[in-house]
Short mmCIF file of C-alpha atoms in Angstrom, two decimals:
data_model
loop_
_atom_site.label_atom_id
_atom_site.label_comp_id
_atom_site.label_asym_id
_atom_site.label_seq_id
_atom_site.Cartn_x
_atom_site.Cartn_y
_atom_site.Cartn_z
CA MET H 1 0.00 0.00 0.00
CA SER H 2 1.28 3.47 -0.85
CA MET H 3 0.32 6.63 1.04
CA SER H 4 0.26 10.06 -0.55
CA GLY H 5 2.42 12.83 0.87
CA THR H 6 0.10 15.80 1.16
CA ARG H 7 -3.62 16.17 1.58
CA GLY H 8 -4.50 19.74 0.72
CA ASP H 9 -2.32 21.88 2.96
CA ARG H 10 -1.72 19.02 5.41
CA ARG H 11 1.84 17.72 5.44
CA ARG H 12 3.30 14.45 6.66
CA LEU H 13 6.26 14.05 8.99
CA VAL H 14 7.78 10.56 9.00
CA VAL H 15 10.03 9.60 11.92
CA ILE H 16 12.34 6.58 11.77
CA GLY H 17 13.05 5.46 15.34
CA GLY H 18 10.76 5.63 18.35
CA ASP H 19 13.10 6.42 21.23
CA ALA H 20 14.52 9.67 22.63
CA ALA H 21 15.40 11.78 19.58
CA GLY H 22 12.62 10.52 17.31
CA MET H 23 9.75 10.80 19.73
CA SER H 24 11.01 14.08 21.23
CA ALA H 25 10.99 15.50 17.71
CA ALA H 26 7.52 14.12 17.02
CA SER H 27 6.13 15.39 20.33
CA GLN H 28 7.60 18.87 19.93
CA ALA H 29 6.36 19.13 16.33
CA ARG H 30 2.89 18.10 17.52
CA ARG H 31 2.92 20.83 20.19
CA LEU H 32 3.55 23.40 17.46
CA LYS H 33 1.32 21.97 14.72
CA ASP H 34 -2.21 20.59 15.00
CA ALA H 35 -3.13 17.28 13.41
CA ASP H 36 -5.03 19.04 10.63
CA GLU H 37 -1.79 20.80 9.67
CA LEU H 38 0.75 18.01 10.22
CA GLU H 39 0.29 14.26 10.14
CA ILE H 40 3.01 12.42 12.09
CA VAL H 41 3.91 8.76 11.47
CA ALA H 42 6.64 7.14 13.58
CA PHE H 43 8.16 3.75 12.81
CA GLU H 44 9.84 1.69 15.55
CA ARG H 45 11.16 -1.80 14.91
CA GLY H 46 11.14 -2.72 18.60
CA ASN H 47 8.33 -3.08 21.13
CA PHE H 48 8.77 0.17 23.08
CA THR H 49 8.93 3.95 22.67
CA SER H 50 10.52 6.80 24.65
CA TYR H 51 12.50 4.76 27.15
CA SER H 52 15.73 5.25 29.07
CA ALA H 53 18.39 3.03 27.53
CA CYS H 54 20.81 4.52 30.08
CA GLY H 55 18.74 2.90 32.83
CA ILE H 56 19.02 -0.65 31.51
CA PRO H 57 22.09 -1.63 33.63
CA TYR H 58 20.24 -0.50 36.76
CA TRP H 59 17.18 -2.53 35.78
CA VAL H 60 19.37 -5.59 35.13
CA GLY H 61 21.13 -5.03 38.47
CA GLY H 62 17.86 -4.72 40.38
CA ASP H 63 18.10 -1.04 41.36
CA VAL H 64 15.10 -0.41 39.09
CA ALA H 65 12.48 -3.02 39.86
CA GLU H 66 10.30 -2.96 36.77
CA ARG H 67 11.00 -2.47 33.08
CA ASP H 68 8.07 -0.08 32.71
CA GLU H 69 9.71 2.37 35.13
CA LEU H 70 12.19 3.13 32.32
CA ILE H 71 9.44 4.08 29.87
CA ALA H 72 8.75 7.82 29.77
CA ARG H 73 5.83 7.63 27.34
CA THR H 74 4.08 4.58 25.94
CA PRO H 75 2.94 4.15 22.32
CA GLU H 76 -0.65 4.55 23.50
CA GLU H 77 0.18 7.90 25.11
CA HIS H 78 1.84 9.09 21.90
CA ARG H 79 -1.14 7.95 19.85
CA ALA H 80 -3.48 9.83 22.17
CA ARG H 81 -1.52 12.97 21.27
CA GLY H 82 -2.03 12.43 17.57
CA ILE H 83 1.18 10.59 16.66
CA ASP H 84 0.68 7.44 14.58
CA VAL H 85 3.22 5.09 16.21
CA ARG H 86 3.79 1.80 14.41
CA LEU H 87 5.69 -0.75 16.47
CA ARG H 88 7.50 -3.81 15.13
CA THR H 89 7.82 -1.99 11.81
CA GLU H 90 11.24 -1.57 10.24
CA VAL H 91 12.11 0.99 7.61
CA THR H 92 14.21 -0.86 5.05
CA GLU H 93 14.87 1.90 2.49
CA ILE H 94 14.85 5.66 2.12
CA ASP H 95 14.07 6.96 -1.37
CA VAL H 96 15.37 10.52 -1.16
CA ASP H 97 14.43 11.51 -4.70
CA GLY H 98 10.94 10.04 -4.35
CA ARG H 99 10.52 11.47 -0.81
CA ARG H 100 9.31 8.17 0.58
CA VAL H 101 10.40 5.32 2.85
CA HIS H 102 9.75 1.61 2.59
CA ALA H 103 8.40 0.07 5.81
CA ARG H 104 8.05 -3.64 6.60
CA ASP H 105 5.81 -5.14 9.27
CA LEU H 106 8.06 -7.55 11.16
CA GLU H 107 5.14 -9.77 12.18
CA SER H 108 3.46 -10.25 8.82
CA GLY H 109 6.38 -9.43 6.53
CA ALA H 110 4.16 -7.08 4.51
CA GLY H 111 5.82 -3.98 3.13
CA SER H 112 4.64 -0.65 1.76
CA TRP H 113 5.96 2.71 0.63
CA VAL H 114 5.07 5.74 2.77
CA SER H 115 5.70 9.22 1.38
CA TYR H 116 6.87 12.16 3.45
CA ASP H 117 7.14 15.91 3.30
CA ARG H 118 9.55 16.00 6.24
CA LEU H 119 11.73 13.10 7.41
CA VAL H 120 13.44 12.58 10.76
CA ILE H 121 16.12 9.89 11.00
CA ALA H 122 16.60 8.77 14.60
CA THR H 123 17.84 5.22 14.12
CA GLY H 124 20.14 5.29 17.15
CA ALA H 125 23.25 3.16 17.58
CA ARG H 126 23.97 -0.55 17.68
CA PRO H 127 26.29 -2.42 20.07
CA VAL H 128 29.64 -3.31 18.57
CA ARG H 129 29.54 -7.06 18.01
CA PRO H 130 33.01 -8.27 17.04
CA GLU H 131 33.37 -10.41 13.96
CA MET H 132 34.68 -13.58 15.53
CA PRO H 133 33.57 -17.19 15.91
CA GLY H 134 30.70 -17.63 18.35
CA ALA H 135 29.79 -13.95 18.70
CA ASP H 136 26.14 -14.76 17.89
CA ALA H 137 25.89 -17.81 20.16
CA PRO H 138 23.02 -18.04 22.65
CA GLY H 139 24.08 -16.44 25.90
CA VAL H 140 26.00 -13.59 24.24
CA HIS H 141 24.22 -10.26 24.66
CA GLY H 142 24.56 -6.66 23.57
CA VAL H 143 22.66 -4.15 25.67
CA GLN H 144 21.25 -1.16 23.79
CA THR H 145 17.44 -1.41 23.79
CA LEU H 146 14.76 -2.50 26.23
CA ASP H 147 14.34 -5.63 24.13
CA ASP H 148 18.07 -6.33 24.63
CA GLY H 149 17.72 -5.83 28.37
CA GLN H 150 14.73 -8.17 28.54
CA ALA H 151 16.60 -10.81 26.54
CA LEU H 152 19.56 -10.60 28.95
CA LEU H 153 17.30 -10.88 32.00
CA ASP H 154 15.60 -13.91 30.43
CA THR H 155 19.01 -15.52 29.97
CA LEU H 156 20.05 -14.74 33.55
CA GLY H 157 16.82 -16.25 34.81
CA ALA H 158 17.30 -19.44 32.82
CA THR H 159 21.05 -19.92 33.43
CA ARG H 160 22.14 -22.23 36.21
CA GLY H 161 25.80 -21.21 36.20
CA ARG H 162 26.99 -18.01 37.89
CA ARG H 163 29.98 -17.03 35.77
CA ALA H 164 29.79 -13.90 33.62
CA VAL H 165 32.30 -12.31 31.28
CA VAL H 166 31.94 -8.70 30.21
CA VAL H 167 33.84 -7.83 27.05
CA GLY H 168 34.97 -4.22 27.18
CA ALA H 169 35.40 -1.77 30.04
CA GLY H 170 33.80 1.44 28.86
CA TYR H 171 30.67 2.89 30.45
CA ILE H 172 28.44 0.02 29.35
CA GLY H 173 30.95 -2.64 30.36
CA VAL H 174 31.64 -1.14 33.78
CA GLU H 175 27.95 -0.60 34.55
CA MET H 176 27.04 -4.11 33.43
CA ALA H 177 29.85 -5.58 35.54
CA GLU H 178 28.30 -3.91 38.58
CA ALA H 179 24.82 -5.13 37.61
CA LEU H 180 26.03 -8.73 37.33
CA ILE H 181 27.88 -8.53 40.66
CA LYS H 182 24.61 -7.43 42.23
CA ARG H 183 22.92 -10.44 40.61
CA GLY H 184 25.38 -12.69 42.42
CA TYR H 185 27.58 -13.53 39.44
CA GLU H 186 31.32 -14.09 39.43
CA VAL H 187 32.39 -11.39 36.97
CA THR H 188 35.45 -11.14 34.75
CA VAL H 189 35.97 -8.05 32.57
CA VAL H 190 38.19 -8.54 29.53
CA ASN H 191 39.46 -5.19 28.32
CA ARG H 192 41.52 -4.39 25.23
CA GLY H 193 42.96 -1.23 26.80
CA SER H 194 45.66 -0.83 29.41
CA GLU H 195 43.09 0.35 31.98
CA PRO H 196 39.28 0.42 32.18
CA MET H 197 37.33 3.50 31.07
CA SER H 198 39.18 4.58 27.94
CA THR H 199 37.22 7.85 28.15
CA LEU H 200 39.67 8.70 30.94
CA ASP H 201 43.42 9.01 30.76
CA PRO H 202 45.15 5.79 31.89
CA ASP H 203 46.36 7.32 35.17
CA MET H 204 42.73 7.99 36.15
CA GLY H 205 41.52 4.68 34.71
CA ARG H 206 43.93 2.96 37.09
CA LEU H 207 41.88 4.27 40.02
CA VAL H 208 38.78 2.66 38.51
CA HIS H 209 40.74 -0.58 38.01
CA ARG H 210 41.67 -0.77 41.70
CA ALA H 211 38.12 -0.03 42.79
CA MET H 212 36.66 -2.72 40.51
CA GLU H 213 39.05 -5.31 41.87
CA GLY H 214 38.08 -4.21 45.37
CA LEU H 215 34.48 -5.11 44.50
CA GLY H 216 35.53 -8.64 43.54
CA ILE H 217 35.54 -8.06 39.78
CA THR H 218 38.42 -9.76 37.95
CA MET H 219 40.02 -7.26 35.56
CA VAL H 220 41.94 -8.57 32.55
CA ASN H 221 43.56 -5.67 30.73
CA ASP H 222 45.58 -5.57 27.49
CA ALA H 223 43.61 -8.57 26.25
CA GLU H 224 41.35 -8.95 23.23
CA VAL H 225 38.70 -11.64 22.92
CA THR H 226 39.37 -13.66 19.77
CA LYS H 227 36.45 -16.10 19.92
CA VAL H 228 33.48 -17.27 21.94
CA LEU H 229 33.60 -20.96 22.77
CA THR H 230 30.39 -22.96 22.85
CA GLY H 231 29.35 -26.25 24.39
CA ASP H 232 27.59 -29.26 22.87
CA ASP H 233 24.26 -27.42 23.25
CA GLY H 234 25.56 -24.50 21.17
CA ARG H 235 25.45 -22.08 24.11
CA VAL H 236 28.40 -20.00 25.25
CA ARG H 237 30.76 -21.76 27.68
CA ALA H 238 33.83 -19.46 27.62
CA VAL H 239 35.60 -16.62 25.86
CA ALA H 240 39.13 -16.96 24.56
CA THR H 241 41.96 -14.47 24.15
CA GLN H 242 45.31 -15.22 22.56
CA ASN H 243 46.69 -16.39 25.90
CA ALA H 244 43.80 -17.68 28.00
CA GLU H 245 40.22 -18.89 28.29
CA TYR H 246 37.65 -17.48 30.71
CA PRO H 247 34.65 -19.70 31.58
CA ALA H 248 31.30 -18.01 31.04
CA ASP H 249 27.65 -18.92 31.42
CA VAL H 250 26.70 -15.52 30.03
CA VAL H 251 28.66 -12.93 28.04
CA VAL H 252 27.80 -9.23 27.83
CA LEU H 253 29.32 -7.10 25.11
CA GLY H 254 30.33 -3.71 26.46
CA ILE H 255 32.70 -2.71 23.68
CA GLY H 256 30.69 0.36 22.76
CA VAL H 257 28.27 1.34 20.02
CA ARG H 258 28.36 2.55 16.43
CA PRO H 259 25.87 4.84 14.69
CA GLU H 260 23.04 2.85 13.07
CA THR H 261 23.33 4.52 9.68
CA GLY H 262 23.03 1.69 7.16
CA LEU H 263 19.80 3.17 5.80
CA ALA H 264 21.35 6.62 5.51
CA ARG H 265 24.47 5.28 3.81
CA ALA H 266 22.40 3.33 1.27
CA ALA H 267 20.40 6.49 0.57
CA GLY H 268 23.55 8.49 -0.15
CA LEU H 269 23.23 10.81 2.85
CA PRO H 270 26.44 12.42 4.19
CA LEU H 271 28.31 10.55 6.92
CA GLY H 272 31.30 11.62 8.99
CA ASP H 273 34.55 9.90 9.91
CA HIS H 274 32.83 8.01 12.76
CA GLY H 275 29.99 6.75 10.56
CA GLY H 276 27.38 9.17 11.93
CA LEU H 277 25.12 11.44 9.92
CA LEU H 278 26.34 15.00 9.42
CA THR H 279 23.90 17.83 10.14
CA ASP H 280 23.94 21.60 10.34
CA LEU H 281 23.21 23.51 13.55
CA SER H 282 19.46 23.07 13.08
CA MET H 283 20.00 19.27 12.94
CA ARG H 284 19.05 19.26 9.25
CA VAL H 285 21.04 16.69 7.26
CA ARG H 286 23.61 18.57 5.24
CA GLY H 287 22.50 19.20 1.69
CA HIS H 288 18.93 17.97 2.27
CA GLU H 289 16.29 20.59 2.98
CA ASP H 290 13.56 18.28 4.30
CA ILE H 291 15.55 15.63 6.21
CA TRP H 292 16.65 15.97 9.84
CA ALA H 293 18.61 13.58 12.03
CA GLY H 294 19.34 13.34 15.74
CA GLY H 295 20.36 11.10 18.60
CA ASP H 296 22.94 8.34 18.55
CA CYS H 297 23.02 8.14 14.73
CA VAL H 298 24.59 11.60 14.24
CA GLU H 299 27.95 13.20 14.82
CA VAL H 300 28.15 16.37 16.88
CA LEU H 301 30.59 19.26 17.12
CA ASP H 302 33.05 19.13 20.01
CA LEU H 303 33.19 22.74 21.20
CA VAL H 304 36.63 22.27 22.77
CA SER H 305 38.53 20.59 19.93
CA GLY H 306 36.43 21.92 17.05
CA ARG H 307 36.09 18.40 15.60
CA GLU H 308 33.11 16.17 14.93
CA ARG H 309 32.52 13.35 17.44
CA HIS H 310 30.10 10.50 17.93
CA ILE H 311 28.68 10.48 21.46
CA ALA H 312 25.75 8.20 22.30
CA LEU H 313 23.90 9.82 25.20
CA GLY H 314 20.23 10.28 25.98
CA THR H 315 20.79 13.89 27.07
CA HIS H 316 21.97 14.86 23.60
CA ALA H 317 19.28 12.79 21.88
CA ASN H 318 16.46 14.55 23.72
CA LYS H 319 17.95 17.97 22.96
CA HIS H 320 18.33 17.02 19.29
CA GLY H 321 14.68 15.98 19.23
CA GLN H 322 13.54 19.27 20.73
CA VAL H 323 15.55 21.22 18.16
CA ILE H 324 14.29 19.10 15.25
CA GLY H 325 10.66 19.25 16.38
CA THR H 326 10.84 23.01 16.79
CA ASN H 327 12.24 23.48 13.29
CA VAL H 328 9.85 21.01 11.67
CA GLY H 329 6.98 22.73 13.48
CA GLY H 330 7.85 26.11 12.00
CA GLY H 331 9.95 27.54 14.81
CA TYR H 332 13.69 28.07 15.10
CA ALA H 333 16.23 26.27 17.26
CA THR H 334 19.85 25.13 17.05
CA PHE H 335 22.13 22.61 18.75
CA PRO H 336 25.56 24.25 18.98
CA GLY H 337 27.59 21.22 20.13
CA VAL H 338 28.92 19.45 23.20
CA VAL H 339 31.92 19.46 25.51
CA GLY H 340 31.87 15.71 26.09
CA THR H 341 30.52 15.41 29.62
CA ALA H 342 29.76 11.96 31.01
CA VAL H 343 29.36 10.43 34.45
CA SER H 344 29.05 6.85 35.67
CA LYS H 345 29.58 4.72 38.74
CA VAL H 346 30.74 1.32 39.90
CA CYS H 347 28.90 0.65 43.16
CA ASP H 348 29.92 3.65 45.29
CA LEU H 349 32.77 4.80 43.03
CA GLU H 350 31.80 7.80 40.88
CA ILE H 351 33.57 8.44 37.57
CA ALA H 352 33.21 11.67 35.60
CA ARG H 353 34.84 13.45 32.70
CA THR H 354 34.35 16.43 30.43
CA GLY H 355 36.37 18.04 27.67
CA LEU H 356 39.57 16.56 26.27
CA ARG H 357 41.82 13.76 27.42
CA GLU H 358 45.55 14.14 26.89
CA LYS H 359 45.48 12.19 23.63
CA ASP H 360 42.52 14.27 22.41
CA ALA H 361 44.46 17.47 23.06
CA ARG H 362 47.52 16.12 21.25
CA ARG H 363 45.38 15.00 18.30
CA ALA H 364 43.88 18.50 18.09
CA GLY H 365 47.38 20.05 18.01
CA LEU H 366 47.06 21.69 21.42
CA ARG H 367 49.88 22.12 23.92
CA TYR H 368 48.78 21.79 27.50
CA GLU H 369 49.63 21.40 31.16
CA THR H 370 48.12 18.73 33.41
CA VAL H 371 47.69 18.62 37.17
CA ILE H 372 46.27 15.99 39.52
CA ILE H 373 45.09 16.83 43.03
CA GLU H 374 43.74 14.81 45.94
CA SER H 375 40.96 16.33 48.01
CA THR H 376 37.78 15.35 49.85
CA SER H 377 34.06 15.58 49.11
CA ARG H 378 33.35 17.51 52.30
CA ALA H 379 35.32 19.42 54.90
CA GLY H 380 37.89 16.96 56.23
CA TYR H 381 36.50 17.14 59.77
CA TYR H 382 32.88 16.59 58.69
CA PRO H 383 31.54 13.00 59.00
CA GLY H 384 31.38 11.14 55.70
CA ALA H 385 34.17 13.05 53.95
CA SER H 386 35.61 10.78 51.25
CA PRO H 387 38.69 11.08 49.02
CA MET H 388 38.46 12.48 45.51
CA THR H 389 40.99 12.73 42.70
CA VAL H 390 40.71 15.51 40.12
CA LYS H 391 42.78 15.78 36.95
CA MET H 392 42.72 19.00 34.94
CA LEU H 393 44.11 19.98 31.53
CA ALA H 394 44.77 23.60 30.62
CA GLU H 395 46.08 25.06 27.39
CA ARG H 396 49.64 26.32 27.59
CA ARG H 397 50.03 30.10 27.28
CA THR H 398 46.29 30.94 27.26
CA GLY H 399 45.31 28.94 30.34
CA ARG H 400 42.04 27.93 28.70
CA LEU H 401 40.45 24.96 30.43
CA LEU H 402 40.62 21.89 28.17
CA GLY H 403 39.33 19.01 30.26
CA VAL H 404 38.59 17.57 33.70
CA GLN H 405 38.39 14.01 35.02
CA ILE H 406 37.14 13.11 38.50
CA VAL H 407 37.18 9.79 40.35
CA GLY H 408 35.89 9.54 43.92
CA ARG H 409 33.06 8.50 46.19
CA GLU H 410 29.77 10.20 46.98
CA GLY H 411 29.70 13.81 45.83
CA ALA H 412 32.45 13.40 43.23
CA GLY H 413 30.63 12.73 39.97
CA LYS H 414 28.34 15.72 39.60
CA ARG H 415 31.17 18.12 40.38
CA VAL H 416 32.14 17.65 36.75
CA ASP H 417 29.23 19.95 35.87
CA ILE H 418 31.25 22.91 37.19
CA ALA H 419 33.90 22.12 34.61
CA ALA H 420 31.33 21.50 31.86
CA VAL H 421 29.92 25.00 32.35
CA ALA H 422 33.42 26.48 32.46
CA LEU H 423 34.34 24.70 29.20
CA THR H 424 31.17 25.90 27.48
CA ALA H 425 31.87 29.45 28.60
CA GLY H 426 35.51 29.23 27.50
CA LEU H 427 36.89 30.11 30.94
CA THR H 428 40.56 29.99 31.78
CA VAL H 429 41.71 28.07 34.85
CA GLU H 430 42.67 31.43 36.40
CA GLN H 431 39.08 32.65 35.98
CA MET H 432 37.78 29.41 37.47
CA THR H 433 39.63 30.01 40.73
CA ALA H 434 37.29 32.96 41.42
CA LEU H 435 34.04 31.04 40.79
CA ASP H 436 31.54 31.64 43.58
CA LEU H 437 30.56 28.05 44.34
CA GLY H 438 28.32 26.94 47.16
CA TYR H 439 30.11 26.10 50.39
CA ALA H 440 29.24 24.54 53.71
CA PRO H 441 31.20 21.77 55.49
CA PRO H 442 28.64 19.04 54.64
CA PHE H 443 29.08 19.78 50.91
CA SER H 444 32.72 20.67 50.30
CA PRO H 445 35.97 21.90 51.79
CA VAL H 446 36.48 25.69 51.84
CA TRP H 447 38.27 25.25 48.50
CA ASP H 448 36.16 22.96 46.34
CA PRO H 449 38.28 20.16 44.78
CA VAL H 450 37.64 21.51 41.26
CA LEU H 451 38.90 24.94 42.33
CA VAL H 452 41.96 23.41 44.01
CA ALA H 453 42.77 21.79 40.68
CA ALA H 454 42.16 25.09 38.87
CA ARG H 455 44.56 26.91 41.20
CA LYS H 456 47.25 24.31 40.61
CA ALA H 457 46.63 24.37 36.85
CA ALA H 458 46.89 28.18 36.81
CA GLN H 459 50.24 27.92 38.57
CA ALA H 460 51.42 25.33 36.04
CA VAL H 461 50.42 27.57 33.13
CA ARG H 462 52.29 30.53 34.65
CA ARG H 463 55.45 28.43 35.10
CA ALA H 464 55.31 26.87 31.63
CA PRO H 465 57.79 28.14 29.02
#
């Protein structure tokens, strides 16, 4: 069945992808345009809409009791607002010249062309699944969607053994290691890098390494999984590296994600070096007047380095959706870029970063000074004060803040927001030392740890040749 694009003055917006960016765009466009002005059709190949993928590790670990707590808005709620949501329907082709998409019902297999006046591509990202023997064996799981999380929980419920291997030690890997520990599993993390959390510099990743081992997690660094070994029943039984085998009743892939841009590539839309769609500041796909893209399938401008990056985060996806929906609905909005802020935790250890790592600064051609300071989350004499390590990068000569990494206990992680604001504002470390931050002994020392680092960084910049 084919559907026409316009009915009188009524236009059709087609959205590919029913999570954060796609449904935020649809919802915002609906706020600005009535149904008699704009028809909205959203295709989602999974079973859910508008959910928190970031919350999946906490659902798997039991901190979030029910799957539905992660769902911000159900398909029924979207439909009640005049958005035609079609679940279990996969868009298989974008015909840019014909201004239409081909959609296939995954239950019946039936397909049809649906025309559009405006198109939003919000296809998200997919977990990196290494090309190696056994990677698709039962018991091996990526964790990106609610369906993925449910499949993993089903496996955990049906598995008698209690040995888990997590492949990769980025945010997903670290969070899933914690979730499996909470489930009572014996957890081994196999990591290709020299230390966990490659989003940090190795000296800060080492602090995470020690903390993970303190939780009973076995860390195997500088090791790459070469194959997944299976038993007579075809299920996973171990993972192998060049030098060893690690028994496993379940394997979780935490290697990271890549932009899901196969459709866009086939349609000839512009992609960046990281495989993500390229857009202008209004989130319109470059060179295409009536196509927008947002969320984990796009690349964004790094405001510190001036380069394009791929960062898969729900915060960005929702902002992209708001910008897209505003523009599609006749308003005006832009998304200027990011500074690369992220925060995570392993049990009570908080891990945060923003801006550039040392290797990012070198790659961008910047010369810099680094400092590392030890401080506490509260006044040292106040009960509950815990240690915190802050690393700061500042540009040589100018003193411009380039990046901050923080590892510590309660009260450490969200301090990175101070640095994120400073980076966005283009502050120097000298200017940061005068920031009027909130102080009382239960919340910080007289000199907040971030400001202690800024003072030391300012001194390093002044001494530098």
